Amino acid sequence: MRLWGTPEGSALDPAFERLNASLPFDRRLYPHDIRGSIAWARALARAGLLTPEERDAIIAGLEAVKAELDAGAFVFQPTDEDIHTAIERRLTERIGPVAGKLHTGRSRNDQVATDLRLFLMEAWPRLDQGLRGLEEALAAQAEAHLDLIMPGYTHLQRAQPIRYAHWCLAHAWAFERDRARLRDAYPRLATLPLGSGALSGTPFPIDREALARELGFRSLSPNSLDAVSDRDFVAEFLFIAAMIGIHLSRLAEDLILFASAEFGFIALDPAYTTGSSLMPQKRNPDALELARARAGRLVGHLTGFLTVLKGLPSGYNKDLQEDKEPVFDTVDTLEILLTVLSGLVRTMRPRPERMRQALEEAMLATELADYLVRKGVPFREAHRVISELVRESLRQAKPLSALPLELMRRHHPAFDAEVYTILDPEAAVERRSIPGGTARAAVEAQIQALRACLDRSFQESLSGARPDP
Ligand code: ARG
C-alpha cells in the first residue's frame, strides 16, 4: 500500500525506492508519530469529522500498532516508504477502512515536522540532565580541592597560578551556557506545526490550541507555509550540540595534556583509559580522544544540514527528509559523551605535588610588575623593569627571589624588602578576589552561583526564563 498511486503499469526503480525510503532511520519516530495521530484523531472528532466510535476505533488501533512496535513484533513491508506510511498501512489492516479517515485534513508535511519536534522536546530535558551531570562532577572536583593551586596557561605557556577549582569551574560555566541555550531555544522548538496541512492550512475546523495543549506544545506556528518549511529548530539544535561538542573537546584536550607524563597533573581512573597492545606501561586516554573527535562529527552535522537548507524554496521539499539522521546521531552522540565524561571527571584525581612542581617562580613576574604599580610606577615601565629582571635571573640561573635587593634597586628605586613577600603563588591567587577571580572567596562565590543554577530542573528553569503563555 502506498499513500499515492503510480501510473498504471509503472513501478518505482528499486534503487530509487531505496534512496527514497526513510524508514530505516525514521522508524525511531514511531512513539511520537502515534502520539500525534492520537491527538489528531481527537481533534478530528471534536471538529465533527469522526464519530466518537470511529475516534475510539482509531485510537485503540493506534495503541495496538504501538504495542506491536514496542514489542518488536511489527512486520515492515517493502512498500513502507516511511514510518508514517507504515503505521497507517498497519492501522488499516487492523481496523479496516475507517483508518482512512485519520489523514483527513493532515499532510505528512505537517505530520513529520510535528513528530521531529516531539522527538526533540523529549530529548531536551535529557540533554539538560546530561550537561548538569557533567557540571556537577566539575563542581564536586572544585569543592573537594579548593586550595589546590596549579599553573594557568595562555598559548599553552605557563602564565599565572590559578586554583584547580577555577579551572574546573571554567569548563562548568561553558556547559552552563549550553544549558541556557537549550532553555532559550525551547519555546521555538515547542511550536506546533500540526494543522498546517500540506502548506496552506487545513480546511476543517480543527482546534489547534487544544492540540497544542494535548501534545505539550507552547505555541502555534503562525503561518502554515512557514510551518512546513521551517527546520530552524533542527539547525539550532545542531548548533547547540556542536557548541557542546567544542566545549567537550576543549575539556578533553586539557585533560589529555594534564594526564600525560609531561604534565602529570591528573590521574585518570583506569575505567576510562585503555592499555596498549604493544607497550605494557601505557594507559591511553581514549575516552577523551573520542570526545575530541566526536566534536568534529557534531560540527559536521551542523554544516551538513545547513547546506541542505541553503537554497531550498519555501514549502516542503524532499531534501527535508535529510533532517532526521543528523538529529538522531547528534542526540546519541551527546548522550554517550556526556555520560562518559561525567564519570571520567567524577573519578579523576588531581596530583598536587606535580602541580606544585610546575609552579615556577617566573609565573609570578606579573605580580612583581603589579607590586611596582602599587608603588606608583606606570605599568608599562614596571613591565619593562620586570622583563629585565627576568632576563637577569635567567642569565644567573637563579630564581627571581634570589636576586639581591640592591640589584633590583639598580633597575628601579621603588623596590624595597617587601618584594620578597610578593613571590608566593598562594598570595598571588588570593589577590584576585574580584568577582570572577581565582581567590578562594571568589571561587566559593562561583561555586554557589553554579550550584544555584544546577538546583533548578529543566522545567523550573524554563518557566523562570520565560513564563508559560
Ligand atoms: N518521509 C518524509 C520526511 O521525512 C515525510 C514527509 C513526506 N512528504 C511528502 N510530501 N513526500 O520528510
Coordinates of C-alpha atoms and ligand atoms in Angstrom, one line a residue:
M1 CA 0.0 0.0 0.0
R2 CA 1.2 3.4 -0.9
L3 CA -0.3 6.7 0.1
W4 CA -0.3 7.7 -3.5
G5 CA -0.9 5.9 -6.8
T6 CA 1.6 5.2 -9.6
P7 CA 0.6 5.5 -13.2
E8 CA -0.7 2.2 -14.5
G9 CA 1.9 -0.5 -15.1
S10 CA 4.7 1.6 -13.8
A11 CA 6.7 0.7 -10.7
L12 CA 9.5 2.5 -8.9
D13 CA 13.0 1.7 -9.8
P14 CA 14.3 -0.4 -6.9
A15 CA 17.4 1.7 -6.4
F16 CA 15.3 4.8 -6.3
E17 CA 13.0 3.1 -3.9
R18 CA 15.9 2.6 -1.5
L19 CA 17.1 6.1 -1.9
N20 CA 13.6 7.5 -1.3
A21 CA 12.9 5.4 1.8
S22 CA 13.4 7.0 5.2
L23 CA 12.0 4.0 7.1
P24 CA 15.4 2.6 8.0
F25 CA 16.0 5.7 10.2
D26 CA 12.7 7.4 10.8
R27 CA 11.1 4.3 12.5
R28 CA 12.6 5.8 15.6
L29 CA 9.9 8.5 15.4
Y30 CA 7.1 6.0 15.9
P31 CA 6.1 6.8 19.5
H32 CA 5.8 10.5 18.5
D33 CA 4.0 9.7 15.3
I34 CA 1.4 7.6 17.2
R35 CA 1.1 10.2 19.9
G36 CA 0.5 12.9 17.3
S37 CA -2.0 10.7 15.4
I38 CA -4.0 10.0 18.6
A39 CA -4.2 13.7 19.3
W40 CA -5.2 14.3 15.7
A41 CA -8.0 11.7 15.9
R42 CA -9.3 13.5 18.9
A43 CA -9.1 16.8 17.1
L44 CA -11.0 15.4 14.1
A45 CA -13.7 14.1 16.4
R46 CA -14.0 17.5 18.2
A47 CA -14.4 19.0 14.7
G48 CA -17.2 16.6 13.9
L49 CA -15.2 14.7 11.3
L50 CA -15.1 11.4 13.3
T51 CA -17.9 9.9 15.3
P52 CA -16.9 9.0 18.9
E53 CA -16.9 5.3 17.8
E54 CA -14.7 6.0 14.8
R55 CA -12.3 8.0 17.0
D56 CA -12.1 5.3 19.6
A57 CA -11.6 2.6 17.0
I58 CA -8.7 4.6 15.5
I59 CA -7.2 5.3 18.9
A60 CA -7.4 1.7 20.0
G61 CA -5.9 0.6 16.7
L62 CA -3.0 3.1 17.0
E63 CA -2.4 1.8 20.5
A64 CA -2.3 -1.8 19.3
V65 CA 0.1 -0.8 16.5
K66 CA 2.3 0.9 19.1
A67 CA 2.3 -2.2 21.2
E68 CA 3.5 -4.2 18.2
L69 CA 6.2 -1.7 17.5
D70 CA 7.2 -1.7 21.2
A71 CA 7.4 -5.4 21.3
G72 CA 9.4 -5.6 18.0
A73 CA 6.6 -7.6 16.6
F74 CA 5.7 -5.1 13.9
V75 CA 6.4 -6.5 10.4
F76 CA 7.5 -3.8 8.0
Q77 CA 6.6 -4.3 4.3
P78 CA 8.9 -3.5 1.4
T79 CA 6.4 -0.8 0.3
D80 CA 6.5 1.0 3.6
E81 CA 8.2 4.3 2.5
D82 CA 8.5 5.8 5.9
I83 CA 7.2 5.4 9.4
H84 CA 4.0 7.4 8.8
T85 CA 3.1 5.2 5.8
A86 CA 3.9 2.0 7.7
I87 CA 1.8 2.9 10.7
E88 CA -1.2 3.9 8.6
R89 CA -0.9 0.7 6.5
R90 CA -0.9 -1.4 9.6
L91 CA -3.8 0.6 11.1
T92 CA -5.8 -0.2 8.0
E93 CA -5.0 -3.9 8.3
R94 CA -6.2 -3.9 11.9
I95 CA -9.3 -1.7 11.9
G96 CA -10.3 -1.6 8.2
P97 CA -11.3 1.4 6.0
V98 CA -12.2 3.7 8.9
A99 CA -8.4 4.1 9.3
G100 CA -8.6 6.1 6.0
K101 CA -10.3 8.9 7.9
L102 CA -7.2 9.6 10.1
H103 CA -5.4 11.5 7.5
T104 CA -8.3 13.9 6.9
G105 CA -7.0 17.5 6.8
R106 CA -3.5 16.4 7.5
S107 CA -0.4 16.0 5.4
R108 CA 2.8 14.1 6.0
N109 CA 4.4 17.6 5.8
D110 CA 2.9 18.9 9.0
Q111 CA 2.9 15.4 10.5
V112 CA 6.7 14.8 10.1
A113 CA 7.5 18.3 11.4
T114 CA 5.4 17.7 14.4
D115 CA 6.9 14.3 15.0
L116 CA 10.5 15.5 14.9
R117 CA 9.7 18.4 17.2
L118 CA 8.1 16.0 19.7
F119 CA 11.2 13.8 19.5
L120 CA 13.5 16.7 20.3
M121 CA 11.1 18.1 23.0
E122 CA 11.6 14.8 24.7
A123 CA 15.3 14.7 24.2
W124 CA 15.8 18.3 25.5
P125 CA 15.4 17.6 29.3
R126 CA 17.6 14.5 29.0
L127 CA 20.4 16.6 27.4
D128 CA 19.9 19.2 30.0
Q129 CA 20.3 16.5 32.6
G130 CA 23.5 15.2 30.9
L131 CA 25.0 18.6 31.0
R132 CA 24.0 19.0 34.6
G133 CA 25.7 15.7 35.5
L134 CA 29.0 16.9 33.9
E135 CA 28.8 20.3 35.7
E136 CA 28.0 18.6 39.0
A137 CA 31.2 16.4 38.5
L138 CA 33.3 19.5 37.8
A139 CA 31.7 21.4 40.8
A140 CA 32.5 18.4 43.0
Q141 CA 36.1 18.4 41.9
A142 CA 36.3 22.2 42.6
E143 CA 34.8 21.7 46.1
A144 CA 37.0 18.8 47.0
H145 CA 40.2 20.6 46.1
L146 CA 39.5 24.3 46.8
D147 CA 43.0 25.1 47.9
L148 CA 44.9 23.3 45.2
I149 CA 46.9 25.7 43.0
M150 CA 48.2 24.9 39.5
P151 CA 49.7 26.8 36.6
G152 CA 47.2 28.6 34.4
Y153 CA 48.1 28.7 30.7
T154 CA 47.8 31.1 27.8
H155 CA 49.3 30.0 24.4
L156 CA 49.8 26.7 26.3
Q157 CA 52.7 28.5 28.2
R158 CA 52.8 28.7 31.9
A159 CA 51.2 32.1 32.6
Q160 CA 49.9 32.7 36.1
P161 CA 48.9 30.5 39.1
I162 CA 45.2 29.7 39.5
R163 CA 43.2 27.4 41.7
Y164 CA 42.5 24.0 40.2
A165 CA 38.9 24.7 41.2
H166 CA 39.0 27.7 39.0
W167 CA 40.0 25.6 36.0
C168 CA 37.2 23.1 36.8
L169 CA 34.6 25.8 37.0
A170 CA 35.8 27.5 33.8
H171 CA 34.6 24.3 32.0
A172 CA 31.5 24.1 34.1
W173 CA 30.4 27.6 33.1
A174 CA 30.7 26.8 29.4
F175 CA 28.4 23.9 29.8
E176 CA 26.0 26.1 31.8
R177 CA 25.8 28.4 28.8
D178 CA 24.9 25.4 26.7
R179 CA 22.1 24.7 29.1
A180 CA 21.0 28.3 28.8
R181 CA 21.0 27.9 25.0
L182 CA 18.7 24.8 25.3
R183 CA 16.4 26.7 27.5
D184 CA 16.3 29.7 25.2
A185 CA 15.6 27.6 22.1
Y186 CA 12.9 25.5 23.7
P187 CA 9.9 27.9 23.0
R188 CA 10.8 28.0 19.3
L189 CA 11.1 24.2 19.3
A190 CA 7.8 23.7 21.1
T191 CA 5.8 25.4 18.4
L192 CA 3.1 23.3 16.8
P193 CA 3.0 22.9 13.0
L194 CA 0.1 20.4 13.0
G195 CA -3.0 21.9 11.3
S196 CA -0.9 23.4 8.6
G197 CA -1.8 20.6 6.1
A198 CA 0.4 20.3 3.1
L199 CA 1.2 24.1 3.1
S200 CA -1.9 26.2 3.2
G201 CA -3.6 25.2 6.4
T202 CA -6.4 22.6 6.9
P203 CA -9.9 23.5 5.7
F204 CA -11.5 21.8 8.7
P205 CA -12.4 23.5 12.0
I206 CA -9.5 21.9 14.0
D207 CA -8.9 23.4 17.4
R208 CA -5.2 23.8 17.2
E209 CA -4.9 25.3 20.7
A210 CA -6.4 22.1 22.1
L211 CA -4.0 20.0 20.0
A212 CA -1.0 22.0 21.3
R213 CA -2.1 21.6 24.9
E214 CA -2.6 17.9 24.5
L215 CA 0.9 17.4 22.9
G216 CA 2.7 19.8 25.2
F217 CA 3.5 22.5 22.7
R218 CA 3.8 26.0 23.9
S219 CA 2.5 27.9 20.9
L220 CA 1.1 27.5 17.4
S221 CA 3.0 28.1 14.2
P222 CA 1.6 31.4 12.9
N223 CA 1.9 30.6 9.2
S224 CA 1.2 27.2 7.6
L225 CA 3.7 27.7 4.7
D226 CA 6.4 28.6 7.2
A227 CA 5.4 25.8 9.5
V228 CA 6.1 23.0 6.9
S229 CA 9.3 24.7 5.6
D230 CA 10.8 25.6 9.0
R231 CA 13.7 23.5 10.2
D232 CA 15.3 26.3 12.2
F233 CA 14.7 24.2 15.3
V234 CA 16.9 21.4 13.8
A235 CA 19.6 23.9 12.8
E236 CA 19.5 25.5 16.3
F237 CA 19.7 22.1 17.9
L238 CA 22.6 21.1 15.8
F239 CA 24.4 24.3 16.6
I240 CA 23.9 23.9 20.4
A241 CA 25.1 20.4 20.1
A242 CA 28.2 21.4 18.0
M243 CA 28.9 24.0 20.7
I244 CA 28.6 21.4 23.4
G245 CA 31.0 19.2 21.3
I246 CA 33.5 22.0 21.1
H247 CA 33.3 22.5 24.9
L248 CA 33.8 18.8 25.4
S249 CA 36.8 18.8 23.1
R250 CA 38.4 21.6 25.0
L251 CA 37.9 19.8 28.3
A252 CA 39.2 16.6 26.7
E253 CA 42.3 18.3 25.2
D254 CA 43.1 19.9 28.6
L255 CA 42.8 16.6 30.3
I256 CA 44.8 14.7 27.7
L257 CA 47.6 17.1 28.3
F258 CA 47.2 17.1 32.1
A259 CA 47.1 13.3 32.3
S260 CA 50.3 13.0 30.2
A261 CA 53.6 12.1 32.0
E262 CA 54.9 15.5 30.9
F263 CA 52.2 17.5 32.9
G264 CA 51.2 14.8 35.3
F265 CA 48.5 17.0 36.9
I266 CA 45.7 14.5 36.7
A267 CA 45.4 10.7 37.2
L268 CA 42.5 9.3 35.2
D269 CA 40.6 6.4 36.6
P270 CA 41.6 3.2 34.7
A271 CA 37.9 2.7 34.0
Y272 CA 38.3 5.4 31.4
T273 CA 41.6 4.5 29.8
T274 CA 42.8 1.6 27.7
G275 CA 46.1 -0.3 27.6
S276 CA 48.4 -0.5 24.7
S277 CA 48.6 -3.8 22.8
L278 CA 52.3 -3.3 22.4
M279 CA 53.7 -1.1 25.2
P280 CA 52.7 -2.5 28.6
Q281 CA 53.5 0.7 30.5
K282 CA 51.0 2.8 28.6
R283 CA 47.5 3.9 29.6
N284 CA 45.8 5.8 26.7
P285 CA 43.1 8.4 27.3
D286 CA 40.8 7.0 24.6
A287 CA 37.6 8.3 26.1
L288 CA 39.0 11.9 25.9
E289 CA 40.3 11.4 22.4
L290 CA 37.0 10.1 21.2
A291 CA 35.2 13.1 22.8
R292 CA 37.6 15.4 21.0
A293 CA 37.0 13.6 17.7
R294 CA 33.2 13.4 18.0
A295 CA 33.1 17.2 18.2
G296 CA 34.1 17.0 14.6
R297 CA 31.2 14.8 13.8
L298 CA 28.8 17.2 15.6
V299 CA 30.1 20.2 13.7
G300 CA 29.8 18.1 10.5
H301 CA 26.1 17.5 11.2
L302 CA 25.5 21.2 11.6
T303 CA 27.4 22.3 8.5
G304 CA 25.9 19.4 6.5
F305 CA 22.4 20.3 7.4
L306 CA 22.7 24.0 6.9
T307 CA 24.0 23.1 3.4
V308 CA 20.8 21.0 2.9
L309 CA 18.7 24.0 3.8
K310 CA 20.6 26.5 1.8
G311 CA 18.8 27.3 -1.5
L312 CA 15.6 25.4 -0.7
P313 CA 12.5 27.1 -2.0
S314 CA 9.7 27.5 0.6
G315 CA 7.3 24.7 1.2
Y316 CA 8.1 21.1 1.8
N317 CA 10.8 19.6 -0.3
K318 CA 12.1 16.1 0.0
D319 CA 15.5 17.5 1.0
L320 CA 14.0 18.0 4.4
Q321 CA 13.8 14.2 4.9
E322 CA 17.6 14.5 5.5
D323 CA 17.0 16.3 8.8
K324 CA 16.5 13.1 10.8
E325 CA 19.8 11.2 10.6
P326 CA 21.9 14.1 11.9
V327 CA 19.4 14.8 14.6
F328 CA 19.3 11.2 15.8
D329 CA 23.1 10.8 15.6
T330 CA 23.6 14.1 17.4
V331 CA 21.3 13.1 20.3
D332 CA 23.0 9.7 20.6
T333 CA 26.5 11.2 20.4
L334 CA 25.8 13.8 23.1
E335 CA 24.2 11.3 25.4
I336 CA 27.1 8.9 25.4
L337 CA 29.7 11.7 25.5
L338 CA 28.1 13.4 28.5
T339 CA 27.7 10.2 30.4
V340 CA 31.3 9.1 29.8
L341 CA 32.8 12.4 30.5
S342 CA 30.8 12.9 33.7
G343 CA 32.1 9.6 35.0
L344 CA 35.6 10.4 34.0
V345 CA 35.6 13.8 35.7
R346 CA 34.0 12.4 38.8
T347 CA 36.6 9.8 39.2
M348 CA 39.8 11.6 38.2
R349 CA 42.3 12.6 40.8
P350 CA 44.5 15.7 40.8
R351 CA 48.1 15.3 41.7
P352 CA 49.0 18.2 44.0
E353 CA 52.8 17.5 44.1
R354 CA 53.0 17.7 40.3
M355 CA 51.0 20.9 40.1
R356 CA 53.2 22.4 42.8
Q357 CA 56.4 21.5 41.0
A358 CA 55.1 23.2 37.9
L359 CA 54.5 26.5 39.7
E360 CA 57.8 28.1 38.7
E361 CA 58.6 31.4 40.1
A362 CA 58.7 33.2 36.8
M363 CA 54.9 32.8 36.7
L364 CA 54.8 35.5 39.3
A365 CA 56.6 38.1 37.2
T366 CA 53.2 39.9 36.7
E367 CA 52.9 40.1 40.5
L368 CA 56.2 42.0 40.6
A369 CA 55.0 44.4 38.0
D370 CA 51.8 44.9 39.9
Y371 CA 53.8 45.5 43.1
L372 CA 55.7 48.3 41.4
V373 CA 52.4 49.7 40.1
R374 CA 51.1 49.8 43.7
K375 CA 54.2 51.9 44.4
G376 CA 53.1 54.4 41.7
V377 CA 55.2 53.1 38.8
P378 CA 53.3 53.2 35.4
F379 CA 52.5 49.7 34.3
R380 CA 54.4 49.9 31.0
E381 CA 57.6 50.9 32.9
A382 CA 57.1 48.3 35.5
H383 CA 56.6 45.6 32.8
R384 CA 59.9 46.7 31.2
V385 CA 61.8 46.6 34.6
I386 CA 60.5 43.2 35.5
S387 CA 61.3 41.8 32.0
E388 CA 64.9 42.9 32.6
L389 CA 64.9 41.2 36.0
V390 CA 63.5 38.0 34.4
R391 CA 66.3 38.1 31.9
E392 CA 68.8 38.7 34.7
S393 CA 67.5 35.7 36.7
L394 CA 67.8 33.5 33.6
R395 CA 71.3 34.7 33.0
Q396 CA 72.3 34.0 36.5
A397 CA 70.3 30.7 36.5
K398 CA 68.7 31.9 39.8
P399 CA 65.0 32.4 40.7
L400 CA 63.8 35.9 40.9
S401 CA 63.6 35.7 44.7
A402 CA 67.3 35.0 44.9
L403 CA 68.2 38.3 43.2
P404 CA 69.7 40.7 45.8
L405 CA 67.7 43.8 46.7
E406 CA 70.5 46.2 45.6
L407 CA 70.4 44.7 42.1
M408 CA 66.7 45.2 41.9
R409 CA 67.0 48.7 43.1
R410 CA 69.6 49.4 40.3
H411 CA 66.8 48.5 37.9
H412 CA 64.2 50.6 39.8
P413 CA 64.5 52.6 43.0
A414 CA 60.9 51.7 44.0
F415 CA 61.9 48.2 45.1
D416 CA 62.1 47.5 48.9
A417 CA 62.3 44.4 51.1
E418 CA 58.5 43.8 50.7
V419 CA 59.3 42.5 47.2
Y420 CA 60.3 39.1 48.7
T421 CA 56.8 38.5 50.1
I422 CA 55.3 39.1 46.7
L423 CA 56.7 35.9 45.1
D424 CA 54.2 33.5 46.6
P425 CA 51.7 31.7 44.4
E426 CA 49.1 31.5 47.2
A427 CA 49.3 35.2 47.8
A428 CA 49.1 35.9 44.0
V429 CA 46.0 33.9 43.8
E430 CA 44.4 35.5 46.8
R431 CA 44.9 39.0 45.4
R432 CA 42.4 38.1 42.7
S433 CA 39.4 38.4 44.9
I434 CA 37.3 40.4 42.5
P435 CA 34.1 38.6 41.2
G436 CA 35.2 36.0 38.7
G437 CA 38.7 35.9 40.0
T438 CA 40.7 32.9 41.3
A439 CA 40.9 33.9 45.1
R440 CA 39.3 31.4 47.5
A441 CA 36.3 33.7 48.3
A442 CA 35.7 34.4 44.6
V443 CA 35.8 30.8 43.7
E444 CA 33.5 29.9 46.6
A445 CA 31.1 32.5 45.3
Q446 CA 31.3 30.9 41.8
I447 CA 30.5 27.5 43.2
Q448 CA 27.5 28.9 45.0
A449 CA 26.3 30.6 41.9
L450 CA 26.7 27.5 39.8
R451 CA 25.0 25.4 42.4
A452 CA 22.0 27.7 42.3
C453 CA 21.8 27.1 38.5
L454 CA 22.2 23.4 38.9
D455 CA 19.5 23.2 41.6
R456 CA 16.8 24.2 39.1
S457 CA 15.4 21.4 36.9
F458 CA 14.9 22.0 33.2
Q459 CA 11.2 22.6 33.7
E460 CA 11.8 25.1 36.5
S461 CA 14.5 27.0 34.6
L462 CA 12.2 27.0 31.6
S463 CA 9.4 28.8 33.4
G464 CA 11.9 31.0 35.1
A465 CA 13.3 32.1 31.8
R466 CA 10.0 32.7 30.1
P467 CA 6.7 32.5 31.7
D468 CA 4.3 29.9 30.2
P469 CA 1.8 31.6 27.9
Ligands
ARG1 N1 9.5 10.8 5.0 C1 9.1 12.2 4.7 C2 10.1 13.1 5.5 O1 10.8 12.6 6.4 C3 7.8 12.5 5.2 C4 7.2 13.7 4.5 C5 6.8 13.3 3.1 N2 6.1 14.4 2.5 C6 6.0 14.4 1.1 N3 5.3 15.4 0.7 N4 6.5 13.5 0.4 O2 10.3 14.2 5.2

